[in-house]
Short mmCIF file of C-alpha atoms in Angstrom, two decimals:
data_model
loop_
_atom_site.label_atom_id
_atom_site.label_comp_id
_atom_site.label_asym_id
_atom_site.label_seq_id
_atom_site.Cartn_x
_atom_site.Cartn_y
_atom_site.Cartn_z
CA UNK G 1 174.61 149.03 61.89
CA UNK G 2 175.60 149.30 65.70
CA UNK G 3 176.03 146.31 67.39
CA UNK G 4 173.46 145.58 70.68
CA UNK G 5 174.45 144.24 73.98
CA UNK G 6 171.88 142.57 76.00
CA UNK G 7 171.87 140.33 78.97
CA UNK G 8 171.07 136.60 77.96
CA UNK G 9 168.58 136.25 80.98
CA UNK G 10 166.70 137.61 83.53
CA UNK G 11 164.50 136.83 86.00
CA UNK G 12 161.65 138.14 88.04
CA UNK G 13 157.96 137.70 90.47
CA UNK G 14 154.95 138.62 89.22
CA UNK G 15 153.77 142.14 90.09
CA UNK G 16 157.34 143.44 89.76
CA UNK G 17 158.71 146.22 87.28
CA UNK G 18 161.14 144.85 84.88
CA UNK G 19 164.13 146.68 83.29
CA UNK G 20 166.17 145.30 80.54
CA UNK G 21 169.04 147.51 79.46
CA UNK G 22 170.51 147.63 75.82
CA UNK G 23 174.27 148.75 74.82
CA UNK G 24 174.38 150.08 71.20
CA UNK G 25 177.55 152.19 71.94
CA UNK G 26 178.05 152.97 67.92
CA UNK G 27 174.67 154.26 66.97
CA UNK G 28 174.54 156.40 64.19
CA UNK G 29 172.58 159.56 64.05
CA UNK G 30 170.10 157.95 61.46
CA UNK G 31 169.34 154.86 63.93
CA UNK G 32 166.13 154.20 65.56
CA UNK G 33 165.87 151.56 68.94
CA UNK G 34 163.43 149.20 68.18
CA UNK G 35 161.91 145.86 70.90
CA UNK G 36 160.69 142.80 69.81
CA UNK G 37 159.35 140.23 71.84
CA UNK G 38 159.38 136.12 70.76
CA UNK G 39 156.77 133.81 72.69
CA UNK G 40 157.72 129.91 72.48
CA UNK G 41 156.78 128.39 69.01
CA UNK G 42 155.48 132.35 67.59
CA UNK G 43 157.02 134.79 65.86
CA UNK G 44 158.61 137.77 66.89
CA UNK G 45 156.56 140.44 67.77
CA UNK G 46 156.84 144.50 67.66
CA UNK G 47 156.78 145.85 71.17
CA UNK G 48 158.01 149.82 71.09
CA UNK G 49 160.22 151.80 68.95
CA UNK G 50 161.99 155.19 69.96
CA UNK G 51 164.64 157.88 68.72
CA UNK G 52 165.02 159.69 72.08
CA UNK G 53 163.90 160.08 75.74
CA UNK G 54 160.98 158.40 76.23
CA UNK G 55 157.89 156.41 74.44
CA UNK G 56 155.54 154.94 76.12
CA UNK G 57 152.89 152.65 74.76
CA UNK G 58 150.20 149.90 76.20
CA UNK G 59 152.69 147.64 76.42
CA UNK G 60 155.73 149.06 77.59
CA UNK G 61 157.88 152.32 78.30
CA UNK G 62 161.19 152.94 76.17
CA UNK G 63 163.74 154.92 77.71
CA UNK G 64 166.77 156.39 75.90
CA UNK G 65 169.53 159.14 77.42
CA UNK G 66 170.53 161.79 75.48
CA UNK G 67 173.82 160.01 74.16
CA UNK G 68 171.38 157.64 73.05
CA UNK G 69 174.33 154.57 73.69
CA UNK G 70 172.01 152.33 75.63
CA UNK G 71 168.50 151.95 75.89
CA UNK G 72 165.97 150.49 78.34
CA UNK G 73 163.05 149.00 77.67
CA UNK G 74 160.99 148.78 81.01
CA UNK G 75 157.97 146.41 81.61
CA UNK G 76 155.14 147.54 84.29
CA UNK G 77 154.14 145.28 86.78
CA UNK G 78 154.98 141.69 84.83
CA UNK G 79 152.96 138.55 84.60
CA UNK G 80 153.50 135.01 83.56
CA UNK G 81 152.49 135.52 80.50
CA UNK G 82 155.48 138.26 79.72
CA UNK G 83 157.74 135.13 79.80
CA UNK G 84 159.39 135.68 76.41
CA UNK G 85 162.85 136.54 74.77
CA UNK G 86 163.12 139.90 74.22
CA UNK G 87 165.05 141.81 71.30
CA UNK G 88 166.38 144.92 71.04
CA UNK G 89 167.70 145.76 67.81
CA UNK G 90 169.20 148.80 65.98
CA UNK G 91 167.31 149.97 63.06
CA UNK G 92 168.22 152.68 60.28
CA UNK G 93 166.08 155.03 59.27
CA UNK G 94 166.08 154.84 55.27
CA UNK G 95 167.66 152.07 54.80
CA UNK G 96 166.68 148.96 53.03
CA UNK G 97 163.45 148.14 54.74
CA UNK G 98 163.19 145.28 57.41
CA UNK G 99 166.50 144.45 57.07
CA UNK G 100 166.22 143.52 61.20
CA UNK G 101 169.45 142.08 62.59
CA UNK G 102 168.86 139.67 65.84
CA UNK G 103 171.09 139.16 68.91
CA UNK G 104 170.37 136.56 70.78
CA UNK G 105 167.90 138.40 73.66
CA UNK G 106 167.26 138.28 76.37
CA UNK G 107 165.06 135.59 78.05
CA UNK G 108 162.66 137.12 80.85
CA UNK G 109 161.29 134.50 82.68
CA UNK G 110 158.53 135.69 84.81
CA UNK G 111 158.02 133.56 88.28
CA UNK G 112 154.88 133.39 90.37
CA UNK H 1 142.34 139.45 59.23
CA UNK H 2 144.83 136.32 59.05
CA UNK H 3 148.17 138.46 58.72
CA UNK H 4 150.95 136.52 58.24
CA UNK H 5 150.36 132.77 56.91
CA UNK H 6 152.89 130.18 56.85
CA UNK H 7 152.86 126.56 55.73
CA UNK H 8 153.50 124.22 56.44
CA UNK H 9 154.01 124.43 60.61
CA UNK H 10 156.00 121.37 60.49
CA UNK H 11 157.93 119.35 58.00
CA UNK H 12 160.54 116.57 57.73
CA UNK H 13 162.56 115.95 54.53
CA UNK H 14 165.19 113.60 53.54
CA UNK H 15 168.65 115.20 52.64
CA UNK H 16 168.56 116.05 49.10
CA UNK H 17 164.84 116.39 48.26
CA UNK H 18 163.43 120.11 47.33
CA UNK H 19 160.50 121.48 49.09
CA UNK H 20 158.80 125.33 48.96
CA UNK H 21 157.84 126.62 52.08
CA UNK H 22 154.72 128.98 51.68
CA UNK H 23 154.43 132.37 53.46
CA UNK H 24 151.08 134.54 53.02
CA UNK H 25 149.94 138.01 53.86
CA UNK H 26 146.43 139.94 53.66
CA UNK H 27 147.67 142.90 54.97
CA UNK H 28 148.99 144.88 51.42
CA UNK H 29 152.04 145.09 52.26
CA UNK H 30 155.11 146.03 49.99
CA UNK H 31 157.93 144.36 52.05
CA UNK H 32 158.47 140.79 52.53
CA UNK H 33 161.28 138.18 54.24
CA UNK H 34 162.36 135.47 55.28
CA UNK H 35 164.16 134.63 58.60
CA UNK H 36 166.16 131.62 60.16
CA UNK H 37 165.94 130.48 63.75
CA UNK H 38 168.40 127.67 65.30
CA UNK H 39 168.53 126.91 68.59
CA UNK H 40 169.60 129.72 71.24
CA UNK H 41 169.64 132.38 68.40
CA UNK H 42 168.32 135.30 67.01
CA UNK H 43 167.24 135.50 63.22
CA UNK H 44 168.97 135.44 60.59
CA UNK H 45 167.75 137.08 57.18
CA UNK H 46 167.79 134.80 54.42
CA UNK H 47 166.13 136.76 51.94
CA UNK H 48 163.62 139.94 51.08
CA UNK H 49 161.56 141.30 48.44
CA UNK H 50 159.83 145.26 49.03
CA UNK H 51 157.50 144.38 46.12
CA UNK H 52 156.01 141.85 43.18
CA UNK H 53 158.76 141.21 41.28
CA UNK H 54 161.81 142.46 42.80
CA UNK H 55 164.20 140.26 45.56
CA UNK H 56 167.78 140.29 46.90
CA UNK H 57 169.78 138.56 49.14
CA UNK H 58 170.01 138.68 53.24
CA UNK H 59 172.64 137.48 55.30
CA UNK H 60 172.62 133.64 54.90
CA UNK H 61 171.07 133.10 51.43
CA UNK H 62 173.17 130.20 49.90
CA UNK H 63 170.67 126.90 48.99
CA UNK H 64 167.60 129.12 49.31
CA UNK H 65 165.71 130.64 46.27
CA UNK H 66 162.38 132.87 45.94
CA UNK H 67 160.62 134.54 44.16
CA UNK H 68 157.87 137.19 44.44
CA UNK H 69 154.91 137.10 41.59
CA UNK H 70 152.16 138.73 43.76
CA UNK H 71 152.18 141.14 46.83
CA UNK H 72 150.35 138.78 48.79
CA UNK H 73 152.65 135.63 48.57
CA UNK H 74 156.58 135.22 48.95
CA UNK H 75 157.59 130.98 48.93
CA UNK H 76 160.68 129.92 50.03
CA UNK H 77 162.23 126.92 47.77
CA UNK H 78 164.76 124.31 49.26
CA UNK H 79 166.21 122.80 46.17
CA UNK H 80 168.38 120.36 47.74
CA UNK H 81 167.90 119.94 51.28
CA UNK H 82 171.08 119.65 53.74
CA UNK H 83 171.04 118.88 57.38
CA UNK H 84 172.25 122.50 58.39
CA UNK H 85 169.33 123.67 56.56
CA UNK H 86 167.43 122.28 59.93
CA UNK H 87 165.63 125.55 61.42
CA UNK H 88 162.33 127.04 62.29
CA UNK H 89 161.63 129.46 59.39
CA UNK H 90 159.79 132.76 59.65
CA UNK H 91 157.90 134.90 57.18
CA UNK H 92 157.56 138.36 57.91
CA UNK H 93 156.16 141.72 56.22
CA UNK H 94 155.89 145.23 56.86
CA UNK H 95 154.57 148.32 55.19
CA UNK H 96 157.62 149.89 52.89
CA UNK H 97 156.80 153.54 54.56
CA UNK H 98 158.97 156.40 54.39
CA UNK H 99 161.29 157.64 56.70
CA UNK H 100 161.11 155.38 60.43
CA UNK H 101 161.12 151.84 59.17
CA UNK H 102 157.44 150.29 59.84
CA UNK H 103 157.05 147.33 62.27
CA UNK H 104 157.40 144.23 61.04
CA UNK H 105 154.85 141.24 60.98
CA UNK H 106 155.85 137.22 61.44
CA UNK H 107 154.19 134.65 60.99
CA UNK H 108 154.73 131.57 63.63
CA UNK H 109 156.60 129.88 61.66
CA UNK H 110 157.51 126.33 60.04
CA UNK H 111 160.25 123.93 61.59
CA UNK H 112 161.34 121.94 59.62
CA UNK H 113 163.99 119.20 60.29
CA UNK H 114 166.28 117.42 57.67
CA UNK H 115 167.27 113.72 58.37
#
């Protein structure tokens, strides 16, 4: 599976839009991009998934180019409470199910 | 609906002694695993089952067993503790699906620390 690139950390004010970019240079054709987000002492959690150009949910907006070697998952106007390590991970269609591989994240530290 | 169950939420052994860490779900769902966390990383797979009966290995398996009797329930068994077995542990599960892989469900976890 392709290898993701993340920033460790980010920071940013309340009311701001937040971008956090993901490298997966060697994505395979069969590869989906798929965003968790981890709140202290919980579990991850799913945020957005996406193949191509955009997906938008209640939560957040996915954006992937046509090369589809990065990805970036964008956060509308952020709160406190989107203070959380965020994952993006590489995930392959077919393949044996959940097999989810973790980076490190990044941690998003929302200030007031 | 409860989701994902786990228990203990915290637990302290002694190196050596066995313990089974319990992971529940009430959602029907085929696929089951179970993650690592230490400090400052991501998750490591330890093991997975995608239904009653059937198991296999993730990435860092060694000193870990399980076993999966019913869809609802997939324990974790330390037979003999080690320090570097010190973690939070997750339980997750997930619809098996076809095609795009479904999103997965965690539970919040157990930390458990060995002296």
């Amino acid at each position: 599976l392709a290898k993701t690139t993340q920033p460790i950390s980010m920071d940013s004010y309340e009311g701001q839009e937040v971008n956090i970019t993901c490298s997966h240079n060697n994505i395979a054709t069969n590869d989906y991009i798929t965003w968790y987000q981890q709140f202290p002492s919980q579990g991850p959690r799913f945020i957005i998934q996406g193949y191509k150009t955009k997906v938008t949910n209640e939560v957040a907006s996915l954006f992937i180019p046509a090369d589809r070697k990065s990805s970036t998952l964008s956060l509308p106007r952020v709160s406190l409470s989107d203070t959380a390590v965020y994952y993006c991970l590489v995930v392959r269609r077919g393949s044996t199910l959940g097999r989810l591989y973790f980076g490190r994240g990044t941690q998003l530290t929302v200030w007031p | 609906n409860a989701g994902v169950t786990q228990t203990p939420k915290f637990q302290v052994l002694k190196t050596g002694q066995s313990m089974t860490l319990q992971c529940a779900q009430d959602m029907n769902h085929e696929y089951m695993s179970w993650y690592r966390q230490d400090p400052g990383m991501g998750l490591r797979l330890i093991h997975y089952s995608v239904g009653a009966g059937i198991t296999d290995q993730g990435e860092v398996p060694n000193g870990y067993n399980v076993s999966r009797s019913t869809t609802e329930d997939f324990p974790l068994r330390l037979l003999s503790a080690a320090p570097s077995q010190t973690s939070v542990y997750f339980c997750a599960s997930s619809y098996a699906g076809t095609g795009v892989n479904q999103p997965q469900h965690f539970g919040d976890g157990t930390r458990l620390s060995i002296l």
